[in-house]
Short mmCIF file of C-alpha atoms in Angstrom, two decimals:
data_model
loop_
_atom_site.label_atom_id
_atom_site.label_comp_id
_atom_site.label_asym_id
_atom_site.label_seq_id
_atom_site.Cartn_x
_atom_site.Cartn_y
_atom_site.Cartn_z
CA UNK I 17 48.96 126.23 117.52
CA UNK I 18 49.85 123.27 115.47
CA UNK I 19 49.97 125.57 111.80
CA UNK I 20 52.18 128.17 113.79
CA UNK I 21 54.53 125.71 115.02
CA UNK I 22 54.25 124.04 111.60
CA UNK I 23 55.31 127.72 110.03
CA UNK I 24 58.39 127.95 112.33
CA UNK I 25 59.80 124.85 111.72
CA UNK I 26 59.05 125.69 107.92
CA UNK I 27 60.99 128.96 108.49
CA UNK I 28 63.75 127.24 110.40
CA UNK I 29 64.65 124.48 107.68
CA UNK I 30 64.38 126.81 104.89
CA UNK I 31 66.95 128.94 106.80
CA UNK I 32 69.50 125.72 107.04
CA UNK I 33 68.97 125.07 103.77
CA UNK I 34 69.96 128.70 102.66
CA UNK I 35 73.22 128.36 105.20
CA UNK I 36 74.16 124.77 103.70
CA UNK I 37 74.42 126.44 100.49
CA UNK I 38 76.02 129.73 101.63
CA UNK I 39 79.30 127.50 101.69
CA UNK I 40 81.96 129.23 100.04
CA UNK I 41 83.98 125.91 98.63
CA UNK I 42 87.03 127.79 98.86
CA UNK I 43 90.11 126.09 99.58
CA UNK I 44 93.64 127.61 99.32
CA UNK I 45 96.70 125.87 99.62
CA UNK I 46 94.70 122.85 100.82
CA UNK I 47 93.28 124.46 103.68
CA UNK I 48 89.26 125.39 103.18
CA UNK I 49 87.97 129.32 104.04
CA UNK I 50 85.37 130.78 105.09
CA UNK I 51 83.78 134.25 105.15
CA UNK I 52 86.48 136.51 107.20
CA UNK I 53 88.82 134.01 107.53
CA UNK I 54 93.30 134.53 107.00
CA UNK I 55 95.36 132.43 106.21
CA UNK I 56 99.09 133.27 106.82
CA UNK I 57 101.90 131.76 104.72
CA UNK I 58 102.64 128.48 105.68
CA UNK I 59 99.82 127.64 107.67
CA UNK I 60 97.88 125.11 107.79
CA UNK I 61 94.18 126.38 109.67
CA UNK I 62 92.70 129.82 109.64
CA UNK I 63 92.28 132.54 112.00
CA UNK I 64 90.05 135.75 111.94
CA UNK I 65 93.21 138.58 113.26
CA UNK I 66 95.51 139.26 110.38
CA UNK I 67 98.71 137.86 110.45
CA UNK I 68 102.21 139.82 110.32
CA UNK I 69 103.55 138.21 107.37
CA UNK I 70 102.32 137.64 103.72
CA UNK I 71 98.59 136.21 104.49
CA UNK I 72 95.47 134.91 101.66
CA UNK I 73 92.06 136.70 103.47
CA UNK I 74 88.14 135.68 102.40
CA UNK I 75 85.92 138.14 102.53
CA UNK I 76 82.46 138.78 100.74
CA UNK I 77 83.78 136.78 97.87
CA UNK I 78 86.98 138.43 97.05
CA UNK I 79 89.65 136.56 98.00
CA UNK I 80 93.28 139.22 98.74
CA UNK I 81 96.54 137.79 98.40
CA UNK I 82 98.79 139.95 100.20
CA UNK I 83 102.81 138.43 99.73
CA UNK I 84 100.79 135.04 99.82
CA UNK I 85 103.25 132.44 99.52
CA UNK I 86 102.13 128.43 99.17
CA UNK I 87 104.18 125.23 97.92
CA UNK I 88 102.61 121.75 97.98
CA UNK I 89 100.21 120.08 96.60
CA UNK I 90 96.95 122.14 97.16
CA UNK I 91 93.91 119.92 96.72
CA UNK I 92 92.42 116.70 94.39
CA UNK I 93 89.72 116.92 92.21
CA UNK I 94 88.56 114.49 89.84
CA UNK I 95 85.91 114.53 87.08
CA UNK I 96 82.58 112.80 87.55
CA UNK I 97 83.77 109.25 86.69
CA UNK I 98 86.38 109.80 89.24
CA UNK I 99 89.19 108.37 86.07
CA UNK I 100 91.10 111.44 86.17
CA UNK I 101 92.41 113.29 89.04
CA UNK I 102 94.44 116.71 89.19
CA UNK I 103 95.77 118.84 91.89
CA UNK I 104 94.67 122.53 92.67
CA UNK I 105 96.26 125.22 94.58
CA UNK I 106 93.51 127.38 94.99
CA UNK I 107 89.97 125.79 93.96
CA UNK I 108 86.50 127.75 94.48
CA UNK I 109 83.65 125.66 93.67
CA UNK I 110 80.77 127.93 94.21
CA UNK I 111 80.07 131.94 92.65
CA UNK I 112 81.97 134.14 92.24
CA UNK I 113 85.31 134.50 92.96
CA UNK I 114 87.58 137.33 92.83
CA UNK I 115 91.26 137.16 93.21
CA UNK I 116 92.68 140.97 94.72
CA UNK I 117 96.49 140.84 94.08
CA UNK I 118 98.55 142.56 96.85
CA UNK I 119 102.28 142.48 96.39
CA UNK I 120 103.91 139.60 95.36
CA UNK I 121 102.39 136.45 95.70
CA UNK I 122 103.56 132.86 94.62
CA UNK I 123 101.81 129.49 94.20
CA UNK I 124 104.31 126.74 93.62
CA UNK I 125 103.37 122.76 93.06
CA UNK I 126 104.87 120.09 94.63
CA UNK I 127 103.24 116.58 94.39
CA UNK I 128 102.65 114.63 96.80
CA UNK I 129 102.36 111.43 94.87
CA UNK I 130 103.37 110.39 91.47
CA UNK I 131 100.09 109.69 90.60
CA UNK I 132 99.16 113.28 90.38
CA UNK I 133 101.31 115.49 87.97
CA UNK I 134 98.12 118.17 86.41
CA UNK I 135 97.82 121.12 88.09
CA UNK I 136 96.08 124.58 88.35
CA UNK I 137 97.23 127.21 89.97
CA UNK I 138 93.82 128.64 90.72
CA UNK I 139 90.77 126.82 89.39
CA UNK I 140 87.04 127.96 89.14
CA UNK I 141 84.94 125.29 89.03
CA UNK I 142 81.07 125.29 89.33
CA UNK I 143 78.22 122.38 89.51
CA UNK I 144 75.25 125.65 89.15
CA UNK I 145 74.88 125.89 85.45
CA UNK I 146 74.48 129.98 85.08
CA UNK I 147 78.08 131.97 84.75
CA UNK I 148 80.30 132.11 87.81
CA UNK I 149 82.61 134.63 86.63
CA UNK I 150 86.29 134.25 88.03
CA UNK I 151 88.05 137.89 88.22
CA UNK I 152 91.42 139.56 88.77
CA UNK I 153 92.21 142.96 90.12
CA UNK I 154 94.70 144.80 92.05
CA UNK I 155 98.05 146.12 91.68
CA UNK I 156 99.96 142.94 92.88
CA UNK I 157 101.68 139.97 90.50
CA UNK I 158 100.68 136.17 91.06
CA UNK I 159 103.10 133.40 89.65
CA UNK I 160 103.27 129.49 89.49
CA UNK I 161 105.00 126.54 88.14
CA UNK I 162 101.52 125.12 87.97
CA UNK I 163 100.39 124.62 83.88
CA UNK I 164 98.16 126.82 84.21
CA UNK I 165 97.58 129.92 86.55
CA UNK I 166 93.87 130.45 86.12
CA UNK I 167 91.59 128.05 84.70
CA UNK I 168 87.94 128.17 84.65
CA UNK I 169 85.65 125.59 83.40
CA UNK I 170 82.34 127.15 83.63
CA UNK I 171 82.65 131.14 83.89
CA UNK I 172 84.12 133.59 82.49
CA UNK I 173 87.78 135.16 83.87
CA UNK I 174 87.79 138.80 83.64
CA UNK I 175 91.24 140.44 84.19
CA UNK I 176 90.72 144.27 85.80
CA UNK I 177 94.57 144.48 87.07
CA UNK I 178 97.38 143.03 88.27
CA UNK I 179 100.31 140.85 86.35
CA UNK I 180 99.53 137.20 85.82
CA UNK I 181 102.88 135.00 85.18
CA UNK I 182 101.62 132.44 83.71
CA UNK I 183 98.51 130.73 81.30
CA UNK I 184 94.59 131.39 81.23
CA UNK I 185 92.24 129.15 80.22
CA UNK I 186 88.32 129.11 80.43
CA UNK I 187 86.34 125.55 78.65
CA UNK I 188 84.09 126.75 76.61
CA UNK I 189 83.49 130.61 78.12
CA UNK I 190 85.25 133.65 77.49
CA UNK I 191 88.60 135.49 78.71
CA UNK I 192 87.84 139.24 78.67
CA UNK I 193 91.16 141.43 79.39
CA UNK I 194 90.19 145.08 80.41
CA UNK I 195 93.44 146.02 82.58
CA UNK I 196 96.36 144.20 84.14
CA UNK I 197 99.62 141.50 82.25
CA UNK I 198 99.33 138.59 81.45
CA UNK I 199 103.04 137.00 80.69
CA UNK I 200 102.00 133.67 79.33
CA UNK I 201 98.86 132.34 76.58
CA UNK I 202 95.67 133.18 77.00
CA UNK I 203 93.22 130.63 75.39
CA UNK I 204 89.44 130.62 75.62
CA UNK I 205 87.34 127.85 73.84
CA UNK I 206 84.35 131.45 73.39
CA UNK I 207 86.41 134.29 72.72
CA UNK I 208 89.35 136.84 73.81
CA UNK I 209 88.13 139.93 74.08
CA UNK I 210 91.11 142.62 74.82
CA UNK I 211 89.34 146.08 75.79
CA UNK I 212 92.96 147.04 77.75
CA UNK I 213 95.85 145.61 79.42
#
């Protein structure tokens, strides 16, 4: 009796430990998502019912913006000594992430403190060392005033589709463009590989 109740607890802490890290880390326009969640433009919590209007929506790690709209200051991340801070508009922390472009969709910074002035439109940042690929598709356009549009510090950003207004940038990995526009520079510290677009 004692080994089988030993084997279900075993079974029932391995199964929170596998939920814990099922966490998606996704936060758009400050607000964090989960699996199934929408958020509608200008809101400020999710819901699971789609909304009328122009709406972000989480689902098996594709993330749709549909007319998404957002201005503000997203989130703050910092590096590990905590001496430099930035602001993010949309920030996914765990893999992967894909970005399905709907109409036309807009993600505008406005600080919230002087202190802050960095930003990234869409950021793709990972603490599991193997390749969290961040990638575009879709028919729709995303733009910013952010400096950069879609940055990714430890995966690769793959462009399938869509038009990007505005600057890529992956530390160290590659930017691979197979279909879609990209209006501003593309710079990878690995390589550009253009197969389309």
């Amino acid at each position: 009796v004692l080994l089988t109740l030993a084997m279900v607890i075993g079974i029932f802490a391995a199964v929170g430990v596998n939920t814990s890290a099922a966490e998606p880390g996704l936060w758009v326009g400050g607000v964090e998502m989960n699996d199934g969640d929408y958020l509608a433009n200008g809101a400020t919590a999710t819901t699971t019912t789609e909304p009328s209007g122009g709406y972000a929506y989480f689902k098996d790690g594709v993330l749709t913006l549909n007319n998404y709209e957002y201005e503000g200051a997203g989130v703050t991340q910092s590096n590990s000594s905590g001496s430099y801070t930035w602001a993010v508009l949309i920030s996914h922390n765990t893999i992967p992430l894909t970005l399905n472009l709907k109409g036309d969709n807009k993600l505008i910074f406005v600080p919230d403190s002087e202190e802050i002035s960095h930003c990234y439109a869409v950021n793709n940042f990972s603490n599991i060392d193997y390749d969290s690929n961040l990638t575009v598709e879709g028919d729709g356009k995303l733009s910013t005033n952010a400096e950069r549009l879609l940055n990714s510090q430890t995966s690769d950003i793959i462009v399938n589709g869509g038009i990007i207004e505005g600057h890529l940038s992956a530390v160290n990995k590659k930017i691979i463009m197979n279909d879609g526009y990209v209006t501003g520079s593309i710079y990878a510290n690995g390589k550009v590989i253009i197969n389309g677009g």
